[in-house]
mmCIF file of C-alpha atoms and ligand atoms in Angstrom:
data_model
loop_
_atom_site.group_PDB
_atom_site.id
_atom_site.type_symbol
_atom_site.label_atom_id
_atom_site.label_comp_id
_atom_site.label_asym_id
_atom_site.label_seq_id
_atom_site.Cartn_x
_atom_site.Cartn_y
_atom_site.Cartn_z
ATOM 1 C CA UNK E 29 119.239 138.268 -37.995
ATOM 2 C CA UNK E 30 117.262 138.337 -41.432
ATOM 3 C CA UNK E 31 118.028 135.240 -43.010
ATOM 4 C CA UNK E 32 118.492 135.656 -47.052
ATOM 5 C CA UNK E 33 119.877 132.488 -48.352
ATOM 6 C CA UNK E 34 118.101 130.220 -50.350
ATOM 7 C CA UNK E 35 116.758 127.006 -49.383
ATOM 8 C CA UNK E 36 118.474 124.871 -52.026
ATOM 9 C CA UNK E 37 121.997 126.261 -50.851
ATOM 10 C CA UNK E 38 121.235 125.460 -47.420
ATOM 11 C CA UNK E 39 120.684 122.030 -48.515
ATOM 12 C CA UNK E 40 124.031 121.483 -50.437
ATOM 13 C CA UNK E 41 125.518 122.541 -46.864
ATOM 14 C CA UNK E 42 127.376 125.295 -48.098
ATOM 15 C CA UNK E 43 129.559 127.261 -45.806
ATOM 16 C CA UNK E 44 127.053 129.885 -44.015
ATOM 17 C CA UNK E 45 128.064 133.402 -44.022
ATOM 18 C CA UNK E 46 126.626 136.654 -42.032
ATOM 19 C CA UNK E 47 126.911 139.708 -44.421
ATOM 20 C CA UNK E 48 126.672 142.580 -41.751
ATOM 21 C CA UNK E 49 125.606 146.119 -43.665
ATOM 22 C CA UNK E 50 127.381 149.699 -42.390
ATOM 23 C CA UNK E 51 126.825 151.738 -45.321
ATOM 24 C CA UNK E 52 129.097 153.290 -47.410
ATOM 25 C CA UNK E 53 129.553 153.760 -50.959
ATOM 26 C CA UNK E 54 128.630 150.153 -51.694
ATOM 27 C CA UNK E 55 125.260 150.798 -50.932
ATOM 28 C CA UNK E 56 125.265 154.093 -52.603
ATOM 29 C CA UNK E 57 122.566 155.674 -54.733
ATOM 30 C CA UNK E 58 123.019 158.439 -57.334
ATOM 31 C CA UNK E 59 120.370 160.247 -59.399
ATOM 32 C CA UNK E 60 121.803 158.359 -62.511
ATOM 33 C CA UNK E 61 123.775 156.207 -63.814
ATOM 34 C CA UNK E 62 126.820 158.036 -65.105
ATOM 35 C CA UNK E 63 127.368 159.697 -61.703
ATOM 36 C CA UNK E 64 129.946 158.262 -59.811
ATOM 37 C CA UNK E 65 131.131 161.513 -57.368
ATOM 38 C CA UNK E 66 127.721 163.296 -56.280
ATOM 39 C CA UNK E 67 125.776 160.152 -54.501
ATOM 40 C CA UNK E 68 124.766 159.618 -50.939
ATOM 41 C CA UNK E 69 126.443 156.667 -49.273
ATOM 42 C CA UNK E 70 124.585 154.187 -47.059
ATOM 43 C CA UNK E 71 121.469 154.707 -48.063
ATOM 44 C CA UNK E 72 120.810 150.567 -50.077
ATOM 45 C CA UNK E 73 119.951 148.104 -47.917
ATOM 46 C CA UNK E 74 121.562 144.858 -47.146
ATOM 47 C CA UNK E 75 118.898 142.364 -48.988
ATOM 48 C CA UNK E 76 118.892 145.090 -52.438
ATOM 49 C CA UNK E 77 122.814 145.013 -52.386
ATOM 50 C CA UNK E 78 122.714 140.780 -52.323
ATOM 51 C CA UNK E 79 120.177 141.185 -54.819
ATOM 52 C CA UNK E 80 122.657 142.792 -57.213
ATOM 53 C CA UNK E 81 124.866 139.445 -56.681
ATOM 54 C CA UNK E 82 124.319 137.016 -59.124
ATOM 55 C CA UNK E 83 125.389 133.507 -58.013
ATOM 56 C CA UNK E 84 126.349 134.256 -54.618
ATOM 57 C CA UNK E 85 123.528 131.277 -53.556
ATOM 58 C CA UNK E 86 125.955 128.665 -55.246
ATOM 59 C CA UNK E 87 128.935 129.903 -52.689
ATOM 60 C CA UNK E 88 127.682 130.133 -49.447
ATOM 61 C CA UNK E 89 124.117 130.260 -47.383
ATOM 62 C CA UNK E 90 123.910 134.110 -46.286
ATOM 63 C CA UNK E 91 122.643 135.153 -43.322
ATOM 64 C CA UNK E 92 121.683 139.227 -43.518
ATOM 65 C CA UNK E 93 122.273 141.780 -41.001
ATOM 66 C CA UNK E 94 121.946 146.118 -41.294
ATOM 67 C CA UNK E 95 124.374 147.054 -38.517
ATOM 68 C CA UNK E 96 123.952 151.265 -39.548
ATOM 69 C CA UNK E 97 123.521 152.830 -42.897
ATOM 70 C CA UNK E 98 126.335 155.885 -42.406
ATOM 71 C CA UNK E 99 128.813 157.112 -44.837
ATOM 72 C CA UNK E 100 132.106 155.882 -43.129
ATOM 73 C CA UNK E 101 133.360 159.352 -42.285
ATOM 74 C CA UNK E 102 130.680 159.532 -39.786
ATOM 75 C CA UNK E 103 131.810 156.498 -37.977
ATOM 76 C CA UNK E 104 132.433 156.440 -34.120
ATOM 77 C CA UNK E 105 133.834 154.801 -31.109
ATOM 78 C CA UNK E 106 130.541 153.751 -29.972
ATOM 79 C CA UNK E 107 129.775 152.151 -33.679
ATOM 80 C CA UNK E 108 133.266 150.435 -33.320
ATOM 81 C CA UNK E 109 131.918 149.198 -30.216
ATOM 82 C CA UNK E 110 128.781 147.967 -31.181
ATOM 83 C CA UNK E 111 130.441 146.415 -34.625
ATOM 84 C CA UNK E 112 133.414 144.569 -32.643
ATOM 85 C CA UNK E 113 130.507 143.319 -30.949
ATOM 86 C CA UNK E 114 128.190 141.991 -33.386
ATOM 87 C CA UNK E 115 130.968 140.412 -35.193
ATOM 88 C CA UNK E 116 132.240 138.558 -31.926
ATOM 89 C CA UNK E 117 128.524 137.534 -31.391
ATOM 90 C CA UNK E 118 128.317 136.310 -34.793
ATOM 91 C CA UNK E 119 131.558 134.534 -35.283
ATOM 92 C CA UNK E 120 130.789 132.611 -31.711
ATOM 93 C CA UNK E 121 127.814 130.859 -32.957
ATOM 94 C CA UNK E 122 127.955 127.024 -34.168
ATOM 95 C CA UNK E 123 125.625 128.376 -37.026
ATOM 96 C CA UNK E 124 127.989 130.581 -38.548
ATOM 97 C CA UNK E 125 131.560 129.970 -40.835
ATOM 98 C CA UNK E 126 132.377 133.491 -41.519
ATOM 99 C CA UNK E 127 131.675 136.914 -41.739
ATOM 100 C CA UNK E 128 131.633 139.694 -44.876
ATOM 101 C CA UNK E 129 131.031 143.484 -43.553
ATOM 102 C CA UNK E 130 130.437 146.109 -45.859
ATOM 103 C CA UNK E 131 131.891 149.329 -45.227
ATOM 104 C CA UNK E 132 132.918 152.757 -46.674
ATOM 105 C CA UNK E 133 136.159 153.192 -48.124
ATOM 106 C CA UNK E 134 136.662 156.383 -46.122
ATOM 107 C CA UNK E 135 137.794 154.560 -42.914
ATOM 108 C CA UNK E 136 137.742 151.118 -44.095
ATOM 109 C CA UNK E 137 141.688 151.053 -42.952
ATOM 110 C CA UNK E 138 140.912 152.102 -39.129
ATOM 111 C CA UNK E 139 137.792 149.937 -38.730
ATOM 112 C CA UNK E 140 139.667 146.608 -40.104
ATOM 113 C CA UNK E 141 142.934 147.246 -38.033
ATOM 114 C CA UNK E 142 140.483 147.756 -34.995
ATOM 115 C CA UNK E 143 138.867 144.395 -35.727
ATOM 116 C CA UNK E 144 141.987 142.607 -36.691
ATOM 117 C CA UNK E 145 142.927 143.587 -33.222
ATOM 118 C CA UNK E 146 139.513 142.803 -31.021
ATOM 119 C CA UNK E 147 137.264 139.855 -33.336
ATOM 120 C CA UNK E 148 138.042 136.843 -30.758
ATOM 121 C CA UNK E 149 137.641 134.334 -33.708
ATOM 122 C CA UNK E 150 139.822 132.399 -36.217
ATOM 123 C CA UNK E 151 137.143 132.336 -38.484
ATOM 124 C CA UNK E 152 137.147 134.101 -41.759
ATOM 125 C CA UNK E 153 135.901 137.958 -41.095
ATOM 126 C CA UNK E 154 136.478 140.431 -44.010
ATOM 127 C CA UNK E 155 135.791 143.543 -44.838
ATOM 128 C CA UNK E 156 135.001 145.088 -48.417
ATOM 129 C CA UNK E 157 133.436 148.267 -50.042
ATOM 130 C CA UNK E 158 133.132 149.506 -53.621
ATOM 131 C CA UNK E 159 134.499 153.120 -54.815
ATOM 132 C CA UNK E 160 131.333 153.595 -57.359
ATOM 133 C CA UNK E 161 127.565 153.664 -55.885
ATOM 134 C CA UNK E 162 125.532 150.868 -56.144
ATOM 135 C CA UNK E 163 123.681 153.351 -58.595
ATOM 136 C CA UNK E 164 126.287 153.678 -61.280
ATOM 137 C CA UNK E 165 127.309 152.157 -64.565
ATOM 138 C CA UNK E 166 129.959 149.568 -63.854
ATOM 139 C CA UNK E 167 129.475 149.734 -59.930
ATOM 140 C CA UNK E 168 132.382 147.708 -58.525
ATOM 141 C CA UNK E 169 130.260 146.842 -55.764
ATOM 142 C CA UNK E 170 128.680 143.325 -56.397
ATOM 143 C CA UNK E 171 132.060 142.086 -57.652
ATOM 144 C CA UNK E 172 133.295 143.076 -54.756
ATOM 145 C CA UNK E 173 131.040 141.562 -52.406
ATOM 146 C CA UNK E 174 131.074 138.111 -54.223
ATOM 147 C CA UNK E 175 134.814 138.051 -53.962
ATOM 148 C CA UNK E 176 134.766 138.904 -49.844
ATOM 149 C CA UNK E 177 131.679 135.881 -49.520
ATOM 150 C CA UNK E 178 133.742 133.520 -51.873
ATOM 151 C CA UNK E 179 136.926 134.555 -49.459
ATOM 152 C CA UNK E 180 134.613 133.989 -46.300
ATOM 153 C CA UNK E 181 133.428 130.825 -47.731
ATOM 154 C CA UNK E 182 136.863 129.698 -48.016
ATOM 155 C CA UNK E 183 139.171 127.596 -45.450
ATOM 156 C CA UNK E 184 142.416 129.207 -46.562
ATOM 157 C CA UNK E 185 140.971 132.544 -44.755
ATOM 158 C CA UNK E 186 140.936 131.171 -41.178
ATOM 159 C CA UNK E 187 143.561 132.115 -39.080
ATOM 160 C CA UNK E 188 144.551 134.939 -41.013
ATOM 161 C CA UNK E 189 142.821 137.578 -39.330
ATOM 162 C CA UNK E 190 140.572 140.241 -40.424
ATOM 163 C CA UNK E 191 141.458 140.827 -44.396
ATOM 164 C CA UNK E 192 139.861 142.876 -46.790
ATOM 165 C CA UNK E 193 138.874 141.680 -50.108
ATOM 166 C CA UNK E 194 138.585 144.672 -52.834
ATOM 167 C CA UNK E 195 139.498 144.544 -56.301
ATOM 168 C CA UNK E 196 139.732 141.147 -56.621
ATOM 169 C CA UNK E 197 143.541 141.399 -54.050
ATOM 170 C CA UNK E 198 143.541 139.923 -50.647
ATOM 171 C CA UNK E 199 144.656 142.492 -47.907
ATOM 172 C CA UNK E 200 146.033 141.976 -44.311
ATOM 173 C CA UNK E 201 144.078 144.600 -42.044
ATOM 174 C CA UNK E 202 146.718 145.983 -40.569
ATOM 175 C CA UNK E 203 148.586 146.745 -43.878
ATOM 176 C CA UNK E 204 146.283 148.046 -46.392
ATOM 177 C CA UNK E 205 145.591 151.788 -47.146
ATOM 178 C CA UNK E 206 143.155 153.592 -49.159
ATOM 179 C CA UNK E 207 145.457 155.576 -51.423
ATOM 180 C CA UNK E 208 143.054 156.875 -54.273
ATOM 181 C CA UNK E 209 140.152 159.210 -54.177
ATOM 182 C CA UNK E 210 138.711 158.060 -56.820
ATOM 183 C CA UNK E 211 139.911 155.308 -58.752
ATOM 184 C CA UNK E 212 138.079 151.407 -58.547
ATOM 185 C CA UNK E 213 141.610 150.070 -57.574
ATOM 186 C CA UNK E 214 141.965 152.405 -54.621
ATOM 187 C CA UNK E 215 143.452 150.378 -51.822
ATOM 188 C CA UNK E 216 146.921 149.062 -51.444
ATOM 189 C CA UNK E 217 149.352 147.788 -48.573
ATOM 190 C CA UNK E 218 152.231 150.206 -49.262
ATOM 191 C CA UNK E 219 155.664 148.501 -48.934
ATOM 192 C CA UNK E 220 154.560 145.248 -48.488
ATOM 193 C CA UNK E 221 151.746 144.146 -51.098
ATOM 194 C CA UNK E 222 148.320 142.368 -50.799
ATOM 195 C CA UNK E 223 148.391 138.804 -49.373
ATOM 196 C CA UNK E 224 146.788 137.283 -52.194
ATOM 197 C CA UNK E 225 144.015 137.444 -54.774
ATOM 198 C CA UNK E 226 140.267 136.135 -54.910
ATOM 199 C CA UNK E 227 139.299 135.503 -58.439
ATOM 200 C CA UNK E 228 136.611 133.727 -60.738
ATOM 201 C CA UNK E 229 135.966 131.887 -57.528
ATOM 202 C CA UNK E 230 139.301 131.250 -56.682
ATOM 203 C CA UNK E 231 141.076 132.081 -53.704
ATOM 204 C CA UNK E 232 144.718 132.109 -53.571
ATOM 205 C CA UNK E 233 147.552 133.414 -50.540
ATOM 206 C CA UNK E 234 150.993 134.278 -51.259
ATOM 207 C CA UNK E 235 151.658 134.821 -47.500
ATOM 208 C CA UNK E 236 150.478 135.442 -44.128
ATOM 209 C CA UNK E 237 150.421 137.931 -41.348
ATOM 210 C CA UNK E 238 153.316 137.446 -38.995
ATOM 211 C CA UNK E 239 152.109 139.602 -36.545
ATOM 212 C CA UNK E 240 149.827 138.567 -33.736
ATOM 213 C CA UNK E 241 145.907 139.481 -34.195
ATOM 214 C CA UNK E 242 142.326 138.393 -33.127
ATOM 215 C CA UNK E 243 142.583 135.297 -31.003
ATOM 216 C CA UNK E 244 146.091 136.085 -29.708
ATOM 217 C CA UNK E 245 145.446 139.697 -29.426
ATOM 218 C CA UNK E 246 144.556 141.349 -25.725
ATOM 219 C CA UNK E 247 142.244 144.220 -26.705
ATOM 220 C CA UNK E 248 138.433 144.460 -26.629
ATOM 221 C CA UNK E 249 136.409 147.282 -27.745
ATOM 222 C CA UNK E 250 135.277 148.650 -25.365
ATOM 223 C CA UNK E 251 132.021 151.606 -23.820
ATOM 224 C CA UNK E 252 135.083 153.815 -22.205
ATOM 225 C CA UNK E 253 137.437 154.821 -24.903
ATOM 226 C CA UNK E 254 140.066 157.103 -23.907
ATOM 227 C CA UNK E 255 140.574 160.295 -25.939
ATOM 228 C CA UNK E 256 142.955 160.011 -28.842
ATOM 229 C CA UNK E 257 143.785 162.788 -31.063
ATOM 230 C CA UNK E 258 146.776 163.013 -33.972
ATOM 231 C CA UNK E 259 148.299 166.331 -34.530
ATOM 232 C CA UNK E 260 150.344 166.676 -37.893
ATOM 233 C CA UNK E 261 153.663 168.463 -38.530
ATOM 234 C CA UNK E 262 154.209 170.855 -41.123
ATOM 235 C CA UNK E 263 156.129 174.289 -41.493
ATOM 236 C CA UNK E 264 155.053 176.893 -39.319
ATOM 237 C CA UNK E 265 152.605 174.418 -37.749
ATOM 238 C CA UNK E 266 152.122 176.019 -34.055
ATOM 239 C CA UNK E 267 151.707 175.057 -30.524
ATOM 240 C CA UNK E 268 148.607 176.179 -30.528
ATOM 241 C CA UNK E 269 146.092 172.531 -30.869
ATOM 242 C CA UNK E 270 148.507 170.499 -28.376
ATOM 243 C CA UNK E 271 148.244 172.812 -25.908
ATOM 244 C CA UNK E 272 144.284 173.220 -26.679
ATOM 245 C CA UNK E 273 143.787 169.224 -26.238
ATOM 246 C CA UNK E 274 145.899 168.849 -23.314
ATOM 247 C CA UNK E 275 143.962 171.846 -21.543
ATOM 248 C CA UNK E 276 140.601 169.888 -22.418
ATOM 249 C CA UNK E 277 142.329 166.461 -21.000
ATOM 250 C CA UNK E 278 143.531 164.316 -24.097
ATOM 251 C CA UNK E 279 145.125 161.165 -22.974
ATOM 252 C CA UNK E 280 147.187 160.727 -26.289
ATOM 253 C CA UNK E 281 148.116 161.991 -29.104
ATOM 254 C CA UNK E 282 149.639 160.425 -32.567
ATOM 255 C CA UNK E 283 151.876 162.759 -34.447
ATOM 256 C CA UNK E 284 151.757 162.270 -38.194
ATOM 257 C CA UNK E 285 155.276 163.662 -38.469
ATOM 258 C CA UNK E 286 157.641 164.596 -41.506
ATOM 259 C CA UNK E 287 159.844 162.366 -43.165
ATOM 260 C CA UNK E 288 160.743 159.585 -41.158
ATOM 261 C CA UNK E 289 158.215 161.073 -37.964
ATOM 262 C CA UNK E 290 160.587 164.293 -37.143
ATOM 263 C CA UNK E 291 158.492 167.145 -35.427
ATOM 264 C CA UNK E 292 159.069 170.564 -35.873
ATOM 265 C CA UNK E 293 160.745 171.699 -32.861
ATOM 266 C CA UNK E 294 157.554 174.154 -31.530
ATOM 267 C CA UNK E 295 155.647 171.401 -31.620
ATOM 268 C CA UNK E 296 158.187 168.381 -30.553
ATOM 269 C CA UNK E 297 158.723 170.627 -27.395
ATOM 270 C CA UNK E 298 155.016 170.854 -27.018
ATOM 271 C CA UNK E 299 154.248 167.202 -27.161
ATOM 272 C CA UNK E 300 157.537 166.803 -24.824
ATOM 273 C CA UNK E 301 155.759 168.592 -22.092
ATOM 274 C CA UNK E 302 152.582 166.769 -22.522
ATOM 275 C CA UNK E 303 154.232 163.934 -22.742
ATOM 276 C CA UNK E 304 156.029 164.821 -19.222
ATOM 277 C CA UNK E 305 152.474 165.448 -18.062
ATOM 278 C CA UNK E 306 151.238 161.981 -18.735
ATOM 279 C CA UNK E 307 149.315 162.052 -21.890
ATOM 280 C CA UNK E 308 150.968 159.333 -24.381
ATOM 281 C CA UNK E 309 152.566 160.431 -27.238
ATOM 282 C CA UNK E 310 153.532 158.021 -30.882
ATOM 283 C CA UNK E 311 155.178 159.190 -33.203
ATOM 284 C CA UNK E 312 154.230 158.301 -36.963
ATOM 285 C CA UNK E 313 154.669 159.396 -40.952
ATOM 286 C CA UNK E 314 152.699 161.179 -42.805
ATOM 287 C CA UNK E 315 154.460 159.582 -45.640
ATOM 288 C CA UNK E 316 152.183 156.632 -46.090
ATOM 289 C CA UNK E 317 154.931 154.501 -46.764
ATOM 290 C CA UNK E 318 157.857 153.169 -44.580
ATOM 291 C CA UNK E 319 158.688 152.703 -41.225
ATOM 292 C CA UNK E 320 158.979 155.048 -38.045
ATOM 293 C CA UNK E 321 162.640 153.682 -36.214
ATOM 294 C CA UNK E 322 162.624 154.295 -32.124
ATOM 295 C CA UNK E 323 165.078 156.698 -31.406
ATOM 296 C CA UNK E 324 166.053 156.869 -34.605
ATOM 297 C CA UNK E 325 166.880 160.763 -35.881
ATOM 298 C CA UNK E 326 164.344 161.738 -32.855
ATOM 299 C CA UNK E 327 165.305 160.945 -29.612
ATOM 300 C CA UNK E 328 162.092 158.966 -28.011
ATOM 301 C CA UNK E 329 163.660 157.807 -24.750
ATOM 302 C CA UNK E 330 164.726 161.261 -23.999
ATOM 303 C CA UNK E 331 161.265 162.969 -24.912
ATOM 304 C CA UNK E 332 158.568 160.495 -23.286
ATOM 305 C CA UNK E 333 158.025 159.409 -27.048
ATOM 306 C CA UNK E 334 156.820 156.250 -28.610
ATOM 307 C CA UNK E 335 157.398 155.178 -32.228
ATOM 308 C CA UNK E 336 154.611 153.864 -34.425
ATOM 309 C CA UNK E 337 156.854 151.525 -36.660
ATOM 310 C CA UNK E 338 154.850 150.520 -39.848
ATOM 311 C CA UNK E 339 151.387 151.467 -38.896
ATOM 312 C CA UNK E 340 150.274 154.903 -40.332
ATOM 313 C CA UNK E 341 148.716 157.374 -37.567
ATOM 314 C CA UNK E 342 145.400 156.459 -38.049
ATOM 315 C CA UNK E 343 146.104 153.073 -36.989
ATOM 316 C CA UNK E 344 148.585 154.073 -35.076
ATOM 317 C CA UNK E 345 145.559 156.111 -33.326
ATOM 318 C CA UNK E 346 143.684 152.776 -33.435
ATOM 319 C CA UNK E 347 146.335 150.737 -31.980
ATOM 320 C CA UNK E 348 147.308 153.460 -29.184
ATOM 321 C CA UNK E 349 143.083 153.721 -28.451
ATOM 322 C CA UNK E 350 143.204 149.743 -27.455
ATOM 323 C CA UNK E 351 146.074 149.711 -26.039
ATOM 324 C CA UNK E 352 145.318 152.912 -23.277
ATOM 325 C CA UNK E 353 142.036 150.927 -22.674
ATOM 326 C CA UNK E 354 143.361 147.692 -21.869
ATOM 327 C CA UNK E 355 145.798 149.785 -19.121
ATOM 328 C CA UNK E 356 149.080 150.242 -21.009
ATOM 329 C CA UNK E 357 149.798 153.247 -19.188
ATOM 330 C CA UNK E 358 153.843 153.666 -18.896
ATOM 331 C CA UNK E 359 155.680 154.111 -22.036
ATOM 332 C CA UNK E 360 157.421 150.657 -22.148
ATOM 333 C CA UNK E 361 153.914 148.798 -22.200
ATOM 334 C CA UNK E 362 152.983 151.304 -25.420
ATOM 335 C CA UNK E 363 155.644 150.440 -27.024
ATOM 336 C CA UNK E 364 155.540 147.045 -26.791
ATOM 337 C CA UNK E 365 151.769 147.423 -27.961
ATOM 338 C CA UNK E 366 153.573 148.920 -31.058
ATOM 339 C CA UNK E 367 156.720 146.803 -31.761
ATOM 340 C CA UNK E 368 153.801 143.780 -30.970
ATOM 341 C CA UNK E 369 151.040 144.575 -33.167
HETATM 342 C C1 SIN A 430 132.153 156.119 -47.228
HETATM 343 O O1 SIN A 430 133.292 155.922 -46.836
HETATM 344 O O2 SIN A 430 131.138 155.725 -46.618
HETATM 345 C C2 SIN A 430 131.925 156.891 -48.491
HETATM 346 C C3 SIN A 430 132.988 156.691 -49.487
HETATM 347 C C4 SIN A 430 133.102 155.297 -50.001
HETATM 348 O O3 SIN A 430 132.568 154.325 -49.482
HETATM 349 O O4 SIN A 430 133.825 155.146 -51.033
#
């Protein structure tokens, strides 16, 4: 680990935090200034983007790490894998309070919820990112990354799981969405509203995450992921990619359905018969909002279906990914896993 702190904020024994690098936006670079669209993501290092920090030396002793340098469309399973990893290894040492990764906004959401679900430690681990490159004129980047190191640093972030720290709010993992293209304040949790706020150095919880996560959760990342697609409904959507994934041996799918998760009936009766074949099958919302009800309008009992509740299908894909790994293989175990987590 490349060690970046200074040695006067080692000796006020402040809290010591490992910022682990992945790329993304936040470390960004743009011919000039005023572009904030055409850039190529992940391409800063970890000790230039601390650089652009002033003051973080006065919150916490920082302890460096480049994991990858990929835009965050690009990530994997194996990356997960190797991430869940390095955080766990991390968080398990004496000489460590907390961790900060930096991450693209693109799948920010599914890499959080997957940590939320396999870091094995109370201790603070957040995630943050920056919607301008490092490059640009009012890069939201360094703010960003002192508020996730001040949240880190703090107590109140223990126990709460993995949370994301971006535009000065305070998300739970499993809740929060990126729901702008472009704009700086482009993630929310949708129904249900950040946790809290970081500020000026101040950190400050309205609530907490009822759910079980981390510590109390049973899932690992694992080297043998299943395969895990999610199919979307849509008028005139055909038969046509079920039938193409089951052929080629998909052991679940995630439907981003209408509405409140209804299926087109082509495709419901497709994903009936796969379902009847084995492969899992949860139904979600494309909405981005709201909740998915078991047997609610769709019958789920009758059709080998599960329901997704809150989580949107890319966590939904997340969730039903750990979940087939750790051996949920009968449809009352899934949905457990989903009216658990
Ligand atoms: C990425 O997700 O790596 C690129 C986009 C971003 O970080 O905003």
């Amino acid at each position: 680990m490349n060690t970046s702190t200074s040695s006067s904020a080692a000796a006020r024994g402040l809290p010591r935090i490992a910022v682990l690098a992945t790329g993304g936006t936040i470390a960004g670079s743009a011919a000039d200034a005023a572009n904030t669209a055409g850039y190529q993501a992940g391409v800063i290092g970890v000790a230039q983007l601390l650089a652009a920090v002033p003051g973080l030396d006065a919150i916490a002793q920082i302890h460096a790490e480049q994991v990858a340098s990929i835009d965050s469309k690009d990530m994997s399973l194996a990356l997960w894998t190797t991430l869940a990893q390095r955080v766990n290894d991390v968080l398990a040492s004496d000489e460590i309070d907390g961790v900060v990764i930096t991450h693209g906004t693109d799948t920010l959401e599914e890499t959080a919820y997957l940590l939320h679900l396999t870091v094995k430690s109370a201790k603070p681990c957040i995630l943050t990112a920056a919607m301008r490159p490092a490059t640009a004129l009012s890069a939201d980047g360094p703010l960003n990354l002192l508020n996730a190191v001040t949240l880190a640093a703090s107590e109140a972030a223990t126990g709460q799981g993995v949370l994301v720290a971006f535009n000065n709010r305070i998300h739970c993992a499993r809740d929060v969405a990126k729901i702008s293209t472009y704009a700086v304040d482009a993630f929310q949790s949708p129904e249900i509203g950040a946790l809290g706020w970081v500020q000026d150095g101040r950190v400050e919880f309205q609530r907490r995450a009822l759910r079980p996560h981390t510590v109390d959760a049973p899932f690992s990342a694992t080297a043998q992921w299943p395969q895990v697609e999610i199919v979307t409904s849509y008028a005139g959507v055909s038969r046509a990619a079920v039938e193409a994934l089951v052929a080629a041996g998909v052991d679940g799918f995630v439907v981003a359905g209408t509405g409140n998760g209804s299926i087109h009936a082509g495709l419901q009766q497709s994903l009936a018969e796969a379902a009847a074949r084995g492969v899992a099958v949860v139904r979600a919302s494309r909405v981005g909002s709201g909740h998915v009800m078991h047997n609610g309008a769709a019958k789920d009992d009758a059709l080998g279906f599960v329901s997704a509740g809150s989580l949107s299908p890319y966590k939904a894909r997340v969730l039903l990914l750990l979940a087939l790994a750790a051996g949920a293989v009968d449809k009352e175990a899934l949905q457990n896993a989903f009216d658990t987590y």
